[in-house]
Coordinates of C-alpha atoms and ligand atoms in Angstrom, one line a residue:
X1 CA 0.0 0.0 -0.1
X2 CA 1.6 3.4 -1.0
X3 CA 2.5 5.4 2.0
X4 CA 2.5 9.1 1.4
X5 CA 2.9 12.3 3.5
X6 CA 1.1 15.5 2.8
X7 CA 2.6 18.5 4.6
X8 CA 0.3 21.3 5.2
X9 CA 1.7 24.5 6.8
X10 CA -1.3 25.8 8.7
X11 CA 0.3 29.2 9.3
X12 CA 1.3 30.0 5.7
X13 CA -1.5 31.6 3.7
X14 CA -1.7 31.0 0.0
X15 CA -4.0 33.0 -2.3
X16 CA -7.8 33.2 -1.7
X17 CA -9.9 30.6 -3.5
X18 CA -12.6 32.6 -5.2
X19 CA -16.0 31.0 -4.8
X20 CA -16.4 31.5 -8.5
X21 CA -14.0 28.6 -9.1
X22 CA -17.1 26.5 -8.3
X23 CA -19.2 28.1 -11.1
X24 CA -21.7 26.5 -13.4
X25 CA -22.9 26.6 -17.1
X26 CA -26.3 26.1 -18.6
X27 CA -26.6 26.2 -22.4
X28 CA -29.6 25.9 -24.7
X29 CA -28.4 22.4 -25.5
X30 CA -30.3 19.1 -25.4
X31 CA -32.2 18.9 -22.0
X32 CA -30.1 21.4 -20.0
X33 CA -32.5 24.3 -20.2
X34 CA -35.7 22.7 -21.6
X35 CA -36.7 19.8 -19.4
X36 CA -33.7 20.4 -17.0
X37 CA -34.1 23.9 -15.6
X38 CA -37.3 24.9 -17.4
X39 CA -40.5 22.9 -17.5
X40 CA -42.9 25.8 -18.1
X41 CA -45.7 27.0 -15.8
X42 CA -48.2 24.4 -16.9
X43 CA -46.0 21.4 -16.2
X44 CA -47.1 18.8 -13.7
X45 CA -43.5 18.9 -12.4
X46 CA -43.5 21.2 -9.4
X47 CA -42.1 24.6 -10.6
X48 CA -42.0 28.3 -9.8
X49 CA -42.9 30.4 -12.8
X50 CA -41.8 27.5 -15.0
X51 CA -38.5 26.7 -13.3
X52 CA -38.1 23.2 -11.8
X53 CA -38.1 23.4 -8.0
X54 CA -36.4 19.9 -7.4
X55 CA -33.4 21.1 -9.6
X56 CA -33.3 24.5 -7.7
X57 CA -33.4 22.7 -4.3
X58 CA -30.6 20.3 -5.3
X59 CA -28.3 23.1 -6.6
X60 CA -29.0 25.4 -3.7
X61 CA -27.3 22.8 -1.5
X62 CA -24.1 23.4 -3.5
X63 CA -23.9 27.2 -2.9
X64 CA -23.5 27.6 -6.7
X65 CA -21.8 31.1 -7.0
X66 CA -22.5 31.9 -10.7
X67 CA -24.3 30.5 -13.8
X68 CA -23.1 31.0 -17.3
X69 CA -25.8 31.3 -20.0
X70 CA -27.1 31.0 -22.9
X71 CA -24.0 29.2 -24.4
X72 CA -21.5 28.0 -25.5
X73 CA -21.8 27.8 -29.2
X74 CA -25.5 28.6 -28.9
X75 CA -24.6 32.1 -27.5
X76 CA -23.3 33.2 -30.9
X77 CA -26.6 32.6 -32.6
X78 CA -28.7 33.8 -29.8
X79 CA -30.5 37.2 -30.3
X80 CA -31.7 38.3 -26.9
X81 CA -34.7 40.4 -28.2
X82 CA -36.4 37.1 -29.4
X83 CA -36.4 36.0 -25.7
X84 CA -38.3 38.8 -24.1
X85 CA -42.0 39.9 -24.1
X86 CA -45.0 37.6 -24.1
X87 CA -43.8 34.0 -24.5
X88 CA -46.4 33.0 -27.1
X89 CA -45.4 35.8 -29.3
X90 CA -41.6 35.1 -29.2
X91 CA -40.1 34.2 -32.5
X92 CA -38.8 30.7 -33.0
X93 CA -35.4 29.7 -34.5
X94 CA -33.5 26.6 -35.2
X95 CA -30.7 25.5 -32.9
X96 CA -28.2 24.6 -35.6
X97 CA -25.4 23.7 -33.2
X98 CA -27.4 21.3 -31.0
X99 CA -29.6 18.7 -32.7
X100 CA -31.2 21.1 -35.2
X101 CA -34.3 21.3 -32.9
X102 CA -36.6 24.3 -32.8
X103 CA -36.1 26.8 -30.1
X104 CA -39.2 28.5 -28.9
X105 CA -37.4 31.2 -26.9
X106 CA -39.7 30.6 -23.9
X107 CA -36.6 30.6 -21.6
X108 CA -35.1 34.1 -22.1
X109 CA -33.5 37.0 -20.2
X110 CA -36.2 37.3 -17.5
X111 CA -36.5 33.6 -16.9
X112 CA -32.7 33.3 -16.6
X113 CA -32.5 36.2 -14.2
X114 CA -35.4 34.6 -12.1
X115 CA -33.5 31.3 -12.1
X116 CA -30.4 33.0 -10.9
X117 CA -32.4 34.6 -8.1
X118 CA -33.9 31.3 -7.1
X119 CA -30.5 29.7 -6.9
X120 CA -28.8 32.6 -5.2
X121 CA -26.2 32.6 -8.1
X122 CA -24.7 35.6 -9.9
X123 CA -25.5 35.7 -13.6
X124 CA -22.7 35.3 -16.2
X125 CA -24.2 36.3 -19.6
X126 CA -22.4 35.3 -22.7
X127 CA -22.9 37.8 -25.4
X128 CA -23.2 37.1 -29.2
X129 CA -20.2 38.3 -31.3
X130 CA -20.4 35.6 -34.1
X131 CA -23.7 36.5 -35.5
X132 CA -24.7 39.6 -33.5
X133 CA -23.8 43.3 -33.6
X134 CA -22.2 45.7 -31.2
X135 CA -25.4 47.6 -30.9
X136 CA -27.3 44.4 -30.0
X137 CA -24.9 43.6 -27.2
X138 CA -24.7 47.0 -26.0
X139 CA -28.5 47.3 -25.8
X140 CA -28.7 44.0 -23.9
X141 CA -26.5 45.5 -21.2
X142 CA -28.6 48.5 -21.1
X143 CA -31.8 46.5 -20.9
X144 CA -30.5 44.5 -18.0
X145 CA -28.6 47.1 -15.8
X146 CA -29.7 50.6 -16.6
X147 CA -32.0 52.6 -14.2
X148 CA -33.8 55.8 -14.9
X149 CA -35.3 56.3 -18.4
X150 CA -33.9 55.1 -21.7
X151 CA -35.3 53.1 -24.7
X152 CA -34.1 49.8 -23.3
X153 CA -35.3 50.6 -19.8
X154 CA -38.7 51.4 -21.1
X155 CA -38.8 48.1 -23.0
X156 CA -37.7 46.2 -19.9
X157 CA -40.5 48.0 -17.9
X158 CA -43.1 47.1 -20.6
X159 CA -42.0 43.5 -20.2
X160 CA -42.7 43.6 -16.4
X161 CA -39.4 44.4 -14.8
X162 CA -39.2 47.8 -13.1
X163 CA -35.8 47.6 -11.4
X164 CA -32.6 46.9 -13.2
X165 CA -30.8 43.7 -12.4
X166 CA -27.2 43.5 -11.3
X167 CA -25.0 41.7 -13.8
X168 CA -21.3 41.4 -13.2
X169 CA -19.9 38.8 -15.4
X170 CA -20.2 39.4 -19.2
X171 CA -18.8 37.2 -21.9
X172 CA -17.6 38.8 -25.2
X173 CA -18.2 35.8 -27.7
X174 CA -17.5 32.1 -27.1
X175 CA -14.9 30.0 -28.9
X176 CA -14.5 32.7 -31.6
X177 CA -11.8 30.6 -33.0
X178 CA -14.4 28.0 -33.8
X179 CA -18.2 27.8 -33.5
X180 CA -18.2 31.5 -32.5
X181 CA -17.0 32.8 -35.9
X182 CA -14.0 30.9 -37.0
X183 CA -11.9 34.1 -36.4
X184 CA -8.2 34.6 -36.3
X185 CA -6.9 35.8 -32.9
X186 CA -5.7 39.1 -34.4
X187 CA -9.1 39.9 -35.7
X188 CA -11.0 38.9 -32.6
X189 CA -8.6 40.8 -30.4
X190 CA -9.8 44.0 -32.1
X191 CA -13.4 42.9 -31.9
X192 CA -13.1 42.2 -28.1
X193 CA -11.8 45.7 -27.6
X194 CA -14.6 47.2 -29.7
X195 CA -17.4 45.1 -27.9
X196 CA -15.7 45.7 -24.5
X197 CA -15.9 49.4 -25.2
X198 CA -19.7 49.5 -25.9
X199 CA -20.7 47.2 -23.1
X200 CA -21.1 50.1 -20.7
X201 CA -21.2 50.3 -16.9
X202 CA -24.5 51.9 -16.2
X203 CA -24.9 53.6 -12.9
X204 CA -23.1 51.6 -10.3
X205 CA -23.3 48.3 -12.1
X206 CA -19.7 47.3 -13.0
X207 CA -19.2 44.7 -15.7
X208 CA -16.4 42.2 -15.5
X209 CA -16.0 41.6 -19.2
X210 CA -14.5 38.3 -20.2
X211 CA -13.1 37.9 -23.8
X212 CA -13.5 34.6 -25.6
X213 CA -10.3 32.7 -25.1
X214 CA -8.2 29.8 -26.2
X215 CA -8.8 26.0 -26.4
X216 CA -6.4 23.7 -24.6
X217 CA -2.8 24.7 -25.0
X218 CA -3.3 27.3 -27.7
X219 CA -1.0 29.8 -26.1
X220 CA -0.7 31.8 -29.3
X221 CA -4.4 32.9 -28.8
X222 CA -3.7 34.1 -25.3
X223 CA -0.5 35.7 -26.4
X224 CA -2.4 37.7 -29.1
X225 CA -5.2 38.7 -26.9
X226 CA -2.9 39.9 -24.2
X227 CA -0.5 41.7 -26.5
X228 CA -3.4 43.6 -28.1
X229 CA -5.0 44.3 -24.8
X230 CA -2.0 46.3 -23.8
X231 CA -2.1 49.8 -25.1
X232 CA 1.5 51.2 -24.9
X233 CA 1.8 54.9 -24.9
X234 CA -1.9 55.6 -24.2
X235 CA -3.8 55.9 -21.0
X236 CA -5.5 52.4 -21.2
X237 CA -4.3 49.8 -18.6
X238 CA -4.3 46.1 -19.4
X239 CA -7.9 45.7 -18.0
X240 CA -9.5 48.7 -19.8
X241 CA -11.5 46.9 -22.5
X242 CA -12.0 43.5 -20.8
X243 CA -11.0 42.2 -17.3
X244 CA -11.0 38.4 -17.9
X245 CA -9.8 36.1 -20.6
X246 CA -11.2 32.6 -21.0
X247 CA -9.9 29.2 -21.8
X248 CA -11.7 25.9 -22.4
X249 CA -10.4 22.4 -21.6
X250 CA -12.3 19.2 -21.6
X251 CA -11.3 15.8 -20.2
X252 CA -11.2 12.8 -22.6
X253 CA -9.9 9.3 -22.4
X254 CA -8.7 9.3 -26.0
X255 CA -9.2 11.3 -29.2
X256 CA -12.3 13.3 -30.0
X257 CA -13.3 10.7 -32.6
X258 CA -13.2 7.9 -30.1
X259 CA -14.2 9.4 -26.7
X260 CA -15.6 6.1 -25.4
X261 CA -18.5 5.3 -23.2
X262 CA -19.3 7.0 -19.9
X263 CA -20.0 3.7 -18.1
X264 CA -18.4 0.9 -20.2
X265 CA -14.7 1.5 -19.6
X266 CA -11.7 -0.4 -18.2
X267 CA -8.9 0.5 -15.9
X268 CA -6.6 1.6 -18.7
X269 CA -9.4 4.0 -19.9
X270 CA -9.6 5.2 -16.3
X271 CA -6.0 6.0 -16.0
X272 CA -5.9 7.7 -19.4
X273 CA -8.8 9.8 -18.2
X274 CA -6.9 10.7 -15.0
X275 CA -3.9 11.8 -17.1
X276 CA -6.1 13.9 -19.2
X277 CA -7.8 15.5 -16.1
X278 CA -4.4 16.3 -14.6
X279 CA -3.3 18.0 -17.8
X280 CA -5.5 20.9 -16.8
X281 CA -2.6 21.9 -14.5
X282 CA -0.4 22.3 -17.5
X283 CA -3.1 24.1 -19.5
X284 CA -3.6 26.7 -16.8
X285 CA 0.1 27.1 -16.1
X286 CA 0.9 27.7 -19.9
X287 CA -1.8 30.5 -20.1
X288 CA -0.9 32.0 -16.8
X289 CA 2.7 32.2 -17.8
X290 CA 1.8 34.0 -21.1
X291 CA -0.5 36.4 -19.1
X292 CA 2.4 37.0 -16.6
X293 CA 4.5 38.4 -19.4
X294 CA 2.0 41.2 -20.3
X295 CA 0.3 41.6 -16.9
X296 CA 2.7 40.8 -14.2
X297 CA 0.4 42.5 -11.6
X298 CA -2.3 39.9 -12.4
X299 CA -5.0 42.5 -13.1
X300 CA -6.5 40.4 -15.8
X301 CA -8.2 37.2 -14.6
X302 CA -8.0 33.7 -16.3
X303 CA -11.4 32.1 -16.6
X304 CA -11.9 28.4 -17.3
X305 CA -15.5 28.8 -18.3
X306 CA -15.9 25.3 -19.8
X307 CA -14.4 22.2 -18.2
X308 CA -15.4 18.6 -17.6
X309 CA -15.6 15.1 -19.1
X310 CA -16.9 14.5 -22.6
X311 CA -18.0 10.9 -23.5
X312 CA -20.0 9.4 -26.2
X313 CA -23.7 10.2 -25.8
X314 CA -25.9 7.5 -24.1
X315 CA -27.0 4.9 -26.7
X316 CA -30.5 5.9 -28.1
X317 CA -30.2 9.5 -27.3
X318 CA -29.9 12.4 -29.7
X319 CA -26.2 12.7 -30.6
X320 CA -26.7 16.6 -30.6
X321 CA -27.9 16.6 -27.0
X322 CA -24.7 15.4 -25.4
X323 CA -26.4 13.5 -22.7
X324 CA -24.0 11.2 -20.8
X325 CA -23.9 9.2 -17.6
X326 CA -21.7 10.2 -14.7
X327 CA -19.7 7.7 -12.7
X328 CA -17.2 7.6 -9.9
X329 CA -14.6 8.3 -12.5
X330 CA -16.3 11.7 -13.4
X331 CA -16.2 12.5 -9.6
X332 CA -12.4 12.0 -9.6
X333 CA -12.0 14.1 -12.5
X334 CA -13.8 16.9 -10.7
X335 CA -11.9 16.4 -7.4
X336 CA -8.6 16.6 -9.4
X337 CA -9.6 19.8 -11.1
X338 CA -10.4 21.5 -7.9
X339 CA -7.0 20.6 -6.4
X340 CA -5.5 22.3 -9.5
X341 CA -7.8 25.3 -9.3
X342 CA -6.9 25.9 -5.7
X343 CA -3.2 25.9 -6.7
X344 CA -3.9 28.4 -9.4
X345 CA -6.1 30.7 -7.4
X346 CA -3.8 33.7 -7.8
X347 CA -4.6 34.0 -11.5
X348 CA -7.7 31.8 -11.9
X349 CA -10.7 33.8 -11.0
X350 CA -13.5 31.7 -12.3
X351 CA -14.3 28.2 -13.6
X352 CA -17.5 26.8 -15.0
X353 CA -18.3 23.1 -15.2
X354 CA -20.0 22.0 -18.4
X355 CA -22.8 21.6 -17.8
X356 CA -25.1 21.8 -14.8
X357 CA -28.1 19.6 -15.8
X358 CA -28.4 16.7 -18.3
X359 CA -25.4 17.7 -20.5
X360 CA -21.9 16.5 -20.4
X361 CA -20.4 16.3 -16.8
X362 CA -23.8 17.3 -15.0
X363 CA -24.6 17.8 -11.4
X364 CA -28.1 16.4 -11.8
X365 CA -29.9 14.2 -14.4
X366 CA -33.6 14.5 -14.8
X367 CA -36.0 12.0 -16.5
X368 CA -39.5 13.2 -16.5
X369 CA -40.2 14.2 -12.9
X370 CA -37.4 12.1 -11.6
X371 CA -34.1 13.6 -10.5
X372 CA -30.7 12.0 -9.6
X373 CA -27.7 13.5 -8.0
X374 CA -24.5 12.4 -9.8
X375 CA -21.2 11.5 -8.1
X376 CA -19.8 14.8 -9.5
X377 CA -22.6 16.6 -7.5
X378 CA -21.2 15.1 -4.3
X379 CA -17.7 16.3 -5.0
X380 CA -19.0 19.9 -5.4
X381 CA -20.9 19.5 -2.2
X382 CA -18.0 17.9 -0.2
X383 CA -15.7 20.7 -1.4
X384 CA -17.9 23.7 -1.0
X385 CA -16.0 24.8 2.2
X386 CA -13.2 25.8 -0.1
X387 CA -15.2 28.6 -1.6
X388 CA -13.8 32.0 -0.6
X389 CA -11.3 30.2 1.7
X390 CA -7.6 30.8 2.1
X391 CA -5.6 28.2 0.3
X392 CA -2.8 26.5 2.3
X393 CA 0.1 25.3 0.3
X394 CA 0.5 21.4 0.4
X395 CA 3.7 19.6 -0.2
X396 CA 3.1 15.9 -1.1
X397 CA 5.6 13.2 -0.8
X398 CA 4.3 10.3 -2.6
X399 CA 7.0 8.6 -4.6
X400 CA 5.3 5.2 -4.7
X401 CA 1.8 6.4 -5.6
X402 CA 2.3 6.2 -9.3
X403 CA 1.1 4.2 -12.4
X404 CA 2.6 3.9 -15.7
X405 CA 0.3 4.9 -18.5
X406 CA 1.8 4.3 -21.9
X407 CA 4.8 6.6 -22.0
X408 CA 3.6 8.7 -19.1
X409 CA 3.4 8.4 -15.4
X410 CA 0.2 9.2 -13.4
X411 CA 0.6 10.5 -9.9
X412 CA -2.3 8.7 -8.2
X413 CA -2.6 11.0 -5.2
X414 CA -3.9 14.6 -5.3
X415 CA -4.4 16.9 -2.2
X416 CA -5.3 20.4 -1.5
X417 CA -6.2 22.3 1.6
X418 CA -7.7 25.6 2.8
X419 CA -9.0 27.4 5.9
X420 CA -12.1 29.5 6.3
X421 CA -13.6 30.8 9.5
X422 CA -11.3 28.7 11.7
X423 CA -12.1 25.4 9.9
X424 CA -9.4 23.5 8.0
X425 CA -10.7 21.5 5.0
X426 CA -8.4 19.0 3.3
X427 CA -9.5 17.2 0.1
X428 CA -7.6 14.0 -1.0
X429 CA -8.2 11.9 -4.1
X430 CA -6.8 8.4 -4.6
X431 CA -6.9 7.8 -8.3
X432 CA -5.5 4.3 -8.1
X433 CA -8.2 1.8 -9.3
X434 CA -6.9 -1.0 -7.1
X435 CA -4.7 0.1 -4.3
X436 CA -5.6 1.9 -1.1
X437 CA -3.4 4.8 0.0
X438 CA -2.0 5.4 3.5
X439 CA -1.6 9.1 4.0
X440 CA 0.0 10.8 6.9
X441 CA -1.2 14.5 7.1
X442 CA 1.7 16.5 8.7
X443 CA -0.1 19.5 9.9
X444 CA 2.5 22.2 10.9
X445 CA 2.3 25.5 12.5
X446 CA -1.1 25.2 14.3
X447 CA -3.4 23.0 16.2
X448 CA -6.6 21.2 15.1
X449 CA -9.4 19.9 17.0
X450 CA -11.7 16.8 16.5
X451 CA -11.6 15.8 12.8
X452 CA -14.6 14.7 10.7
X453 CA -13.9 12.9 7.5
X454 CA -16.2 11.7 4.7
X455 CA -15.5 9.5 1.7
X456 CA -17.0 9.1 -1.8
X457 CA -16.4 5.8 -3.3
X458 CA -18.0 2.6 -4.5
X459 CA -17.1 -1.0 -5.3
X460 CA -16.5 -0.2 -9.0
X461 CA -15.3 2.9 -10.8
X462 CA -18.2 2.5 -13.2
X463 CA -20.8 2.8 -10.5
X464 CA -23.3 5.6 -11.0
X465 CA -26.7 6.7 -9.5
X466 CA -30.1 6.1 -11.1
X467 CA -33.6 6.7 -10.0
X468 CA -33.8 3.1 -8.9
X469 CA -30.5 3.3 -7.0
X470 CA -30.0 7.0 -6.2
X471 CA -27.3 6.5 -3.6
X472 CA -25.0 4.0 -5.2
X473 CA -22.3 6.7 -5.0
X474 CA -23.0 9.0 -2.1
X475 CA -20.7 10.4 0.6
X476 CA -20.4 8.4 3.8
X477 CA -18.5 9.0 7.1
X478 CA -14.9 7.8 6.9
X479 CA -13.8 6.0 10.1
X480 CA -10.4 5.3 11.2
X481 CA -8.9 8.8 11.0
X482 CA -6.1 8.6 13.7
X483 CA -4.7 11.7 15.6
X484 CA -0.9 11.4 15.5
X485 CA 1.9 13.5 17.1
X486 CA 2.3 15.2 13.7
X487 CA -1.4 15.6 12.6
X488 CA -3.6 12.9 11.2
X489 CA -3.3 9.5 9.5
X490 CA -5.9 7.9 7.3
X491 CA -6.3 5.4 4.6
X492 CA -8.0 6.3 1.3
X493 CA -9.8 3.3 -0.3
X494 CA -9.0 2.6 -3.9
X495 CA -10.7 5.1 -6.3
X496 CA -12.0 7.4 -3.6
X497 CA -12.4 11.1 -2.8
X498 CA -12.0 12.0 0.9
X499 CA -12.6 15.4 2.8
X500 CA -11.3 16.0 6.3
X501 CA -12.6 19.0 8.3
X502 CA -11.3 20.1 11.6
X503 CA -11.4 23.2 13.8
X504 CA -8.1 24.9 13.5
X505 CA -6.2 27.5 15.6
X506 CA -2.7 29.2 15.3
X507 CA -0.5 30.0 18.2
X508 CA -0.9 33.6 19.6
Ligands
LIG601 O1 -20.3 22.5 -23.7 C1 -20.6 22.2 -25.0 C2 -19.9 23.0 -26.1 O2 -18.5 22.8 -25.9 C3 -20.0 24.5 -26.0 O3 -21.2 24.9 -26.6 C4 -18.9 25.0 -26.7 O4 -18.5 26.2 -26.3 C5 -17.8 23.9 -26.6 O5 -17.2 23.5 -27.7

């Protein structure tokens, strides 16, 4: 059994972990919005103004900090004016990206803002650059956030909303190198400045504009956007036109053409998936390093606004709907990502899992009026204490916790730690499919009280939750955490995620 030591210096503060690293994403794609969040007011599924209450209840328990909408690729063919006013009069369109289905625009701006209010989440609106106009985007911001009297304010009031909403996060395009317009970085860099200019701060509403960024390790995209964001010799500072730059990274077990099944996979597929998940560290390091060259003061935030697993769709479902099951393997992908996010918290200001309901690596899956919490959901819940906490640097000594995967080597242990309101939270993942891991937590520089540990695991990595078996993968108390002279000692079962919480104090 691999023996590892994780040294945590309780009295050395790392950067603050923004709660927005636990952000979400809802696109007009498959059954994410329609059937997932939105059932309509006449549905037999319990709802408030058309929004599913079971989904809201489940997500509220995660303290979700923000929700990105309406896409994704869909954002760049979405025209917001089609989604306001009386629902039966809203124009229809074809959702060409996702299944070629007809979109009735019943879920629009007012419905999205009502959803955010029910969830207690901040809105992150992704504006249309690919097929929209500067005027269209500028007027959407005015419609949402302006007070007093103006053409868009009058339109909003006529549609039943008196007060402006508060909207902080604002996306300028999505994947503009691909589905969002197939642009060159040089061209988009100018558009981002132009759109950023006309997305105004109305009154005291301050936008945090996020320019559409790179995919994977396309550093050239980031380099171009950062270089052209700088304005040498004029008064603009790096963050004048936009304040954040995005990046997308998905976890796969193989190439895009052979992503494989969400549930029918073997141990080799699992290890390849974990390697791919761990690669997010390299992706973030690469983009952060490029950003450091142009913005050493870290005034521009890196925003990973799409991440998660991407498998073949479930057999018999619409290939354009991206509906996939979610197993313990997905949960470990999530837990590894969060450890990486915590380490990058100085530059990484937001991350959004793709996507919240019924699409890709979802938190909840719905089927008619049934709802199932996925293993990934439980990782978000077990980790929520890291939101807005102070990260604590972890040094891991785990030479033997390794697996050979082709030409690569996978480190099978992952750990991160933080402290908030006098409570220490340590997250530990054992990615090994077969071996437990004995871990000694060497807690230096402070004192801890009675620990409480929970574990998420199952007999098989392929295990997942269904309406018939909703708790096949659910957190349970972890016994056997020993208090030692140096801190704590515990054993992580094979393929498991563990959290340890304890009251913590520092010497006076
Ligand atoms: O999340 C699904 C799709 O993946 C998004 O619409 C797009 O931005 C990305 O390619």
